[in-house]
Amino acid sequence: MKNKMITTGLVITGIFALMQLYRPKIDKGHHESQKKVFPHDVQVILKNSCYDCHSNQQNLKWFDQIAPANWIVADHVNRAKSVLNFSEFDQLQKSDQNTKIWGAVNKIMLGAMPLKSYLTLHPEAKVSNADLEKLKKYALTLAPEQKKDTAKDHKLNLQYAAWRDKEMKTPQKSPVAVNGIAYIPEYKNWTPISTTQRIDNGTLRIIFGNNIAIQAIKEHHTNPWPDGSIIAKVNWESLTTPDGNISPGAFRAVEYMIKDRKKYASTKGWGWARFLTTDLKPYGNDESFTKECVNCHTPVANTDYVFTLPMQH
């Protein structure tokens, strides 16, 4: 028995040692932001809670560098940086910077970031309530000033006139995204699920659900959503009237999430598609655009990758 235990121990030790020979590479990048992008207090929070995964400046603990933990860490870091890399933040357009920060703060508010699995071994990275308030206040300073915009008014008027006079361009064939998902015009007759406003980029959205999605909401079966559910998010520019009221402006896009566990198994059980402007131009040059969708929604995997919760009544 003793010899068996020794042999087993040696085998396990040998396997563990061999595992250390395979060390997946963490992309260190070739750029380090030289510009001061964030206020000092915001920068401190981001470095403490985000930089290990979302920058070229990983400060990995000793246990992060031991296989198989190292394999998981490398995968998380490389995927995280593909979504947001603070080391290359100064290379983004100002509007893209604002969108990234707005999204990051919202994910922290949802409790989706930092990842709970990361916080288990790195509790010091937890964003405190006080720090979250600082980030929220900073994000609000990035929002464009809500004021009357004659250019947006003009754009809306042109769209409305084209629609009224039946001159608005409509594709002869239903547009199809590169992953094979076609534009679904029936969304206009579906039931609204919720509304959202993005003050970081000045847009309003209404989220619609098809009959299957609405039935799932009525029956409280939305986690997971049943196959056949389709969620459509319609996006308009936000207009501000002289007296401060907010209203929808020109149409910008419609996006779809289509639930089918088998067909879309590789993209978390959802089919993704987006069609831009009144020309309904499909978003994405190749099927890799779905990675962008999945990466954005992964922090809300606990609600079946859906950010918007149905309105309660």
Short mmCIF file of C-alpha atoms in Angstrom, two decimals:
data_model
loop_
_atom_site.label_atom_id
_atom_site.label_comp_id
_atom_site.label_asym_id
_atom_site.label_seq_id
_atom_site.Cartn_x
_atom_site.Cartn_y
_atom_site.Cartn_z
CA MET A 1 0.00 0.00 0.00
CA LYS A 2 2.83 2.35 0.91
CA ASN A 3 4.59 1.67 -2.40
CA LYS A 4 1.35 2.35 -4.30
CA MET A 5 0.95 5.69 -2.54
CA ILE A 6 4.55 6.63 -3.34
CA THR A 7 4.12 5.60 -6.98
CA THR A 8 0.86 7.54 -7.26
CA GLY A 9 2.52 10.57 -5.69
CA LEU A 10 5.42 10.40 -8.11
CA VAL A 11 3.06 10.07 -11.09
CA ILE A 12 1.01 13.06 -9.95
CA THR A 13 4.18 15.08 -9.35
CA GLY A 14 5.47 14.12 -12.80
CA ILE A 15 2.23 15.11 -14.49
CA PHE A 16 2.22 18.41 -12.59
CA ALA A 17 5.82 19.08 -13.63
CA LEU A 18 5.04 18.31 -17.29
CA MET A 19 2.07 20.67 -17.16
CA GLN A 20 4.48 23.52 -16.34
CA LEU A 21 6.22 23.03 -19.68
CA TYR A 22 3.18 24.34 -21.54
CA ARG A 23 2.77 28.01 -20.78
CA PRO A 24 0.36 29.85 -23.09
CA LYS A 25 1.57 33.26 -24.12
CA ILE A 26 -0.04 36.40 -22.77
CA ASP A 27 0.10 39.09 -25.44
CA LYS A 28 2.10 41.97 -23.96
CA GLY A 29 1.26 44.31 -26.84
CA HIS A 30 3.54 46.89 -28.42
CA HIS A 31 2.08 50.10 -27.06
CA GLU A 32 1.78 51.77 -23.70
CA SER A 33 -0.46 54.80 -23.35
CA GLN A 34 1.67 57.90 -22.94
CA LYS A 35 -1.16 60.39 -22.72
CA LYS A 36 -2.91 61.22 -19.47
CA VAL A 37 -6.39 59.99 -20.28
CA PHE A 38 -7.96 59.67 -16.83
CA PRO A 39 -7.99 61.82 -13.69
CA HIS A 40 -5.61 60.49 -11.04
CA ASP A 41 -8.28 59.08 -8.71
CA VAL A 42 -9.98 57.24 -11.61
CA GLN A 43 -6.63 55.91 -12.86
CA VAL A 44 -5.87 54.47 -9.40
CA ILE A 45 -9.17 52.57 -9.34
CA LEU A 46 -8.73 51.22 -12.85
CA LYS A 47 -5.17 50.06 -12.16
CA ASN A 48 -6.22 48.31 -8.98
CA SER A 49 -9.32 46.57 -10.36
CA CYS A 50 -8.93 46.30 -14.13
CA TYR A 51 -5.33 46.42 -15.36
CA ASP A 52 -4.37 42.80 -14.58
CA CYS A 53 -6.69 41.65 -17.38
CA HIS A 54 -7.37 44.80 -19.40
CA SER A 55 -3.88 46.17 -20.05
CA ASN A 56 -0.33 45.21 -21.04
CA GLN A 57 0.69 45.68 -17.39
CA GLN A 58 -0.23 42.42 -15.69
CA ASN A 59 0.86 42.15 -12.08
CA LEU A 60 0.33 38.41 -11.75
CA LYS A 61 0.63 36.64 -8.41
CA TRP A 62 2.81 33.57 -8.08
CA PHE A 63 -0.22 31.28 -8.11
CA ASP A 64 -1.44 32.88 -11.35
CA GLN A 65 1.69 31.59 -13.07
CA ILE A 66 1.37 27.93 -12.14
CA ALA A 67 -0.36 25.54 -14.56
CA PRO A 68 -3.22 24.83 -14.93
CA ALA A 69 -4.19 28.18 -13.35
CA ASN A 70 -1.82 29.89 -15.80
CA TRP A 71 -3.80 28.50 -18.74
CA ILE A 72 -7.03 30.02 -17.44
CA VAL A 73 -5.35 33.33 -16.63
CA ALA A 74 -3.81 33.61 -20.11
CA ASP A 75 -7.15 32.90 -21.77
CA HIS A 76 -8.95 35.46 -19.60
CA VAL A 77 -6.32 38.17 -20.15
CA ASN A 78 -6.14 37.72 -23.93
CA ARG A 79 -9.93 37.74 -24.27
CA ALA A 80 -10.27 40.72 -21.92
CA LYS A 81 -7.71 42.77 -23.86
CA SER A 82 -9.48 42.04 -27.15
CA VAL A 83 -12.48 43.87 -25.70
CA LEU A 84 -10.76 46.66 -23.76
CA ASN A 85 -7.04 47.41 -23.41
CA PHE A 86 -6.24 50.46 -21.28
CA SER A 87 -2.63 50.40 -22.50
CA GLU A 88 -3.89 51.32 -25.96
CA PHE A 89 -6.77 53.50 -24.80
CA ASP A 90 -5.21 56.73 -26.07
CA GLN A 91 -5.33 55.37 -29.62
CA LEU A 92 -9.14 55.18 -29.62
CA GLN A 93 -11.40 57.91 -30.92
CA LYS A 94 -12.89 60.04 -28.14
CA SER A 95 -16.38 58.67 -28.81
CA ASP A 96 -15.06 55.09 -28.60
CA GLN A 97 -13.26 55.90 -25.34
CA ASN A 98 -16.49 57.21 -23.85
CA THR A 99 -18.41 54.12 -24.97
CA LYS A 100 -15.80 51.77 -23.48
CA ILE A 101 -15.82 53.57 -20.13
CA TRP A 102 -19.61 53.71 -20.06
CA GLY A 103 -19.80 49.97 -20.73
CA ALA A 104 -17.15 49.18 -18.11
CA VAL A 105 -18.89 51.19 -15.39
CA ASN A 106 -22.23 49.57 -16.17
CA LYS A 107 -20.69 46.10 -15.90
CA ILE A 108 -19.20 47.00 -12.53
CA MET A 109 -22.61 48.26 -11.41
CA LEU A 110 -24.15 44.94 -12.49
CA GLY A 111 -21.58 43.06 -10.42
CA ALA A 112 -20.29 41.39 -13.58
CA MET A 113 -16.83 42.97 -13.34
CA PRO A 114 -14.32 42.21 -11.99
CA LEU A 115 -15.13 38.53 -12.52
CA LYS A 116 -16.15 36.75 -9.33
CA SER A 117 -13.66 33.96 -10.09
CA TYR A 118 -10.90 36.60 -10.19
CA LEU A 119 -12.03 38.29 -6.97
CA THR A 120 -11.93 34.98 -5.12
CA LEU A 121 -8.13 34.99 -5.30
CA HIS A 122 -7.67 38.75 -5.72
CA PRO A 123 -10.09 40.32 -3.21
CA GLU A 124 -8.10 43.56 -3.21
CA ALA A 125 -9.41 44.23 -6.76
CA LYS A 126 -13.02 44.59 -5.58
CA VAL A 127 -14.50 47.99 -6.48
CA SER A 128 -15.82 49.60 -3.31
CA ASN A 129 -19.07 51.57 -3.26
CA ALA A 130 -17.08 54.78 -2.86
CA ASP A 131 -14.88 53.94 -5.85
CA LEU A 132 -17.91 53.00 -7.93
CA GLU A 133 -19.45 56.42 -7.21
CA LYS A 134 -16.23 58.07 -8.43
CA LEU A 135 -16.35 56.04 -11.65
CA LYS A 136 -20.03 56.85 -12.20
CA LYS A 137 -19.44 60.57 -11.73
CA TYR A 138 -16.51 60.43 -14.13
CA ALA A 139 -18.56 58.54 -16.75
CA LEU A 140 -21.27 61.19 -16.53
CA THR A 141 -18.75 63.92 -17.33
CA LEU A 142 -18.05 62.15 -20.65
CA ALA A 143 -21.66 62.33 -21.84
CA PRO A 144 -22.31 64.86 -24.60
CA GLU A 145 -24.21 67.90 -23.40
CA GLN A 146 -27.93 67.43 -23.83
CA LYS A 147 -28.91 70.40 -25.93
CA LYS A 148 -30.79 71.18 -29.09
CA ASP A 149 -28.87 69.95 -32.13
CA THR A 150 -30.07 71.38 -35.45
CA ALA A 151 -28.05 68.82 -37.44
CA LYS A 152 -29.85 65.96 -35.68
CA ASP A 153 -33.19 67.71 -36.19
CA HIS A 154 -32.45 68.06 -39.89
CA LYS A 155 -31.47 64.40 -40.20
CA LEU A 156 -34.72 63.33 -38.53
CA ASN A 157 -36.78 65.61 -40.77
CA LEU A 158 -35.16 64.13 -43.89
CA GLN A 159 -35.91 60.59 -42.71
CA TYR A 160 -39.49 61.49 -41.86
CA ALA A 161 -40.07 63.22 -45.21
CA ALA A 162 -38.69 60.20 -47.09
CA TRP A 163 -40.96 57.88 -45.09
CA ARG A 164 -44.00 60.13 -45.50
CA ASP A 165 -43.49 60.45 -49.25
CA LYS A 166 -42.71 56.73 -49.59
CA GLU A 167 -39.26 57.56 -50.89
CA MET A 168 -37.30 55.89 -48.12
CA LYS A 169 -34.96 53.29 -49.55
CA THR A 170 -36.01 49.72 -48.80
CA PRO A 171 -33.84 46.85 -50.05
CA GLN A 172 -35.54 44.68 -52.67
CA LYS A 173 -34.30 41.60 -50.83
CA SER A 174 -34.14 41.23 -47.06
CA PRO A 175 -30.57 42.11 -45.99
CA VAL A 176 -28.59 39.20 -44.55
CA ALA A 177 -25.73 39.42 -42.06
CA VAL A 178 -22.50 37.55 -42.85
CA ASN A 179 -23.48 34.83 -40.37
CA GLY A 180 -26.68 34.13 -42.32
CA ILE A 181 -29.20 35.95 -40.11
CA ALA A 182 -31.67 37.99 -42.16
CA TYR A 183 -33.30 41.29 -41.24
CA ILE A 184 -36.67 40.66 -39.56
CA PRO A 185 -39.12 43.47 -40.40
CA GLU A 186 -41.86 41.94 -38.21
CA TYR A 187 -40.18 43.32 -35.09
CA LYS A 188 -42.24 46.48 -35.63
CA ASN A 189 -45.35 44.53 -34.58
CA TRP A 190 -43.78 42.92 -31.52
CA THR A 191 -44.33 43.89 -27.88
CA PRO A 192 -41.92 46.27 -26.12
CA ILE A 193 -39.97 44.62 -23.30
CA SER A 194 -38.05 47.64 -22.00
CA THR A 195 -36.34 50.90 -22.89
CA THR A 196 -32.81 52.17 -22.34
CA GLN A 197 -30.91 55.42 -22.84
CA ARG A 198 -27.20 55.76 -23.55
CA ILE A 199 -26.21 59.25 -22.50
CA ASP A 200 -22.59 58.49 -23.42
CA ASN A 201 -23.39 58.48 -27.12
CA GLY A 202 -26.74 60.25 -27.14
CA THR A 203 -29.04 57.39 -28.14
CA LEU A 204 -32.42 55.99 -27.11
CA ARG A 205 -33.42 52.32 -27.47
CA ILE A 206 -36.61 50.30 -27.31
CA ILE A 207 -36.30 46.54 -26.86
CA PHE A 208 -38.98 44.34 -28.43
CA GLY A 209 -39.74 40.65 -28.02
CA ASN A 210 -41.47 38.19 -30.36
CA ASN A 211 -44.43 36.10 -29.16
CA ILE A 212 -42.20 33.35 -27.74
CA ALA A 213 -40.16 35.86 -25.77
CA ILE A 214 -43.26 37.60 -24.45
CA GLN A 215 -44.81 34.29 -23.38
CA ALA A 216 -41.57 33.40 -21.59
CA ILE A 217 -41.74 36.71 -19.71
CA LYS A 218 -45.35 36.06 -18.68
CA GLU A 219 -44.36 32.63 -17.37
CA HIS A 220 -41.16 33.93 -15.69
CA HIS A 221 -39.02 31.60 -17.83
CA THR A 222 -36.32 33.95 -19.08
CA ASN A 223 -33.24 32.41 -17.50
CA PRO A 224 -32.58 30.72 -19.79
CA TRP A 225 -34.81 32.09 -22.51
CA PRO A 226 -36.57 29.34 -24.51
CA ASP A 227 -35.44 28.47 -28.03
CA GLY A 228 -37.27 30.57 -30.59
CA SER A 229 -37.12 33.74 -28.49
CA ILE A 230 -36.05 36.78 -30.47
CA ILE A 231 -35.12 40.10 -28.90
CA ALA A 232 -34.85 43.20 -31.10
CA LYS A 233 -33.18 46.38 -29.89
CA VAL A 234 -34.00 49.47 -31.97
CA ASN A 235 -31.67 52.42 -31.73
CA TRP A 236 -32.44 56.11 -32.41
CA GLU A 237 -30.48 59.29 -31.92
CA SER A 238 -31.58 61.21 -28.83
CA LEU A 239 -33.00 64.69 -29.36
CA THR A 240 -33.34 67.37 -26.71
CA THR A 241 -36.01 70.04 -27.09
CA PRO A 242 -35.41 73.63 -25.93
CA ASP A 243 -37.46 72.93 -22.77
CA GLY A 244 -35.31 69.89 -21.93
CA ASN A 245 -37.55 67.03 -23.09
CA ILE A 246 -35.89 63.98 -24.65
CA SER A 247 -37.35 62.36 -27.78
CA PRO A 248 -36.24 59.89 -30.48
CA GLY A 249 -34.42 61.31 -33.46
CA ALA A 250 -33.15 59.64 -36.63
CA PHE A 251 -33.14 55.84 -36.83
CA ARG A 252 -29.65 54.36 -36.36
CA ALA A 253 -29.88 50.59 -36.16
CA VAL A 254 -31.79 47.47 -35.17
CA GLU A 255 -30.05 44.54 -33.47
CA TYR A 256 -31.28 40.98 -32.94
CA MET A 257 -30.59 38.19 -30.47
CA ILE A 258 -32.10 34.87 -31.61
CA LYS A 259 -32.18 31.98 -29.16
CA ASP A 260 -31.33 28.52 -30.48
CA ARG A 261 -29.08 26.45 -28.24
CA LYS A 262 -28.06 23.95 -30.92
CA LYS A 263 -27.79 26.18 -33.97
CA TYR A 264 -25.85 28.89 -32.13
CA ALA A 265 -23.99 26.70 -29.62
CA SER A 266 -20.67 28.32 -30.56
CA THR A 267 -21.97 31.82 -29.67
CA LYS A 268 -23.50 31.03 -26.27
CA GLY A 269 -26.82 29.82 -27.67
CA TRP A 270 -27.70 33.11 -29.37
CA GLY A 271 -27.56 34.27 -32.97
CA TRP A 272 -26.44 37.89 -33.28
CA ALA A 273 -27.06 40.44 -36.03
CA ARG A 274 -27.15 44.22 -36.47
CA PHE A 275 -28.45 46.32 -39.37
CA LEU A 276 -27.38 49.95 -39.69
CA THR A 277 -29.21 53.10 -40.83
CA THR A 278 -32.32 53.14 -42.98
CA ASP A 279 -30.29 51.30 -45.66
CA LEU A 280 -30.19 48.35 -43.22
CA LYS A 281 -26.53 47.65 -43.96
CA PRO A 282 -25.44 44.44 -42.15
CA TYR A 283 -22.79 45.04 -39.48
CA GLY A 284 -19.50 43.16 -39.70
CA ASN A 285 -17.20 42.18 -42.55
CA ASP A 286 -16.95 38.53 -41.50
CA GLU A 287 -18.41 36.21 -38.88
CA SER A 288 -15.84 37.32 -36.31
CA PHE A 289 -18.15 40.22 -35.44
CA THR A 290 -20.13 37.78 -33.29
CA LYS A 291 -17.10 37.51 -30.97
CA GLU A 292 -17.53 41.21 -30.26
CA CYS A 293 -21.18 40.58 -29.33
CA VAL A 294 -20.41 37.58 -27.14
CA ASN A 295 -17.51 39.32 -25.37
CA CYS A 296 -19.71 42.30 -24.58
CA HIS A 297 -22.51 40.11 -23.17
CA THR A 298 -20.34 37.54 -21.34
CA PRO A 299 -20.36 39.54 -18.06
CA VAL A 300 -24.13 38.95 -17.85
CA ALA A 301 -23.94 35.20 -18.50
CA ASN A 302 -25.92 34.73 -15.28
CA THR A 303 -28.97 36.26 -17.02
CA ASP A 304 -28.49 34.19 -20.18
CA TYR A 305 -26.33 36.90 -21.80
CA VAL A 306 -29.17 39.43 -21.84
CA PHE A 307 -28.54 42.87 -20.33
CA THR A 308 -32.09 44.20 -20.40
CA LEU A 309 -34.48 42.87 -17.77
CA PRO A 310 -38.18 42.93 -18.74
CA MET A 311 -40.22 45.80 -17.32
CA GLN A 312 -42.22 44.66 -14.28
CA HIS A 313 -45.93 45.41 -13.96
#
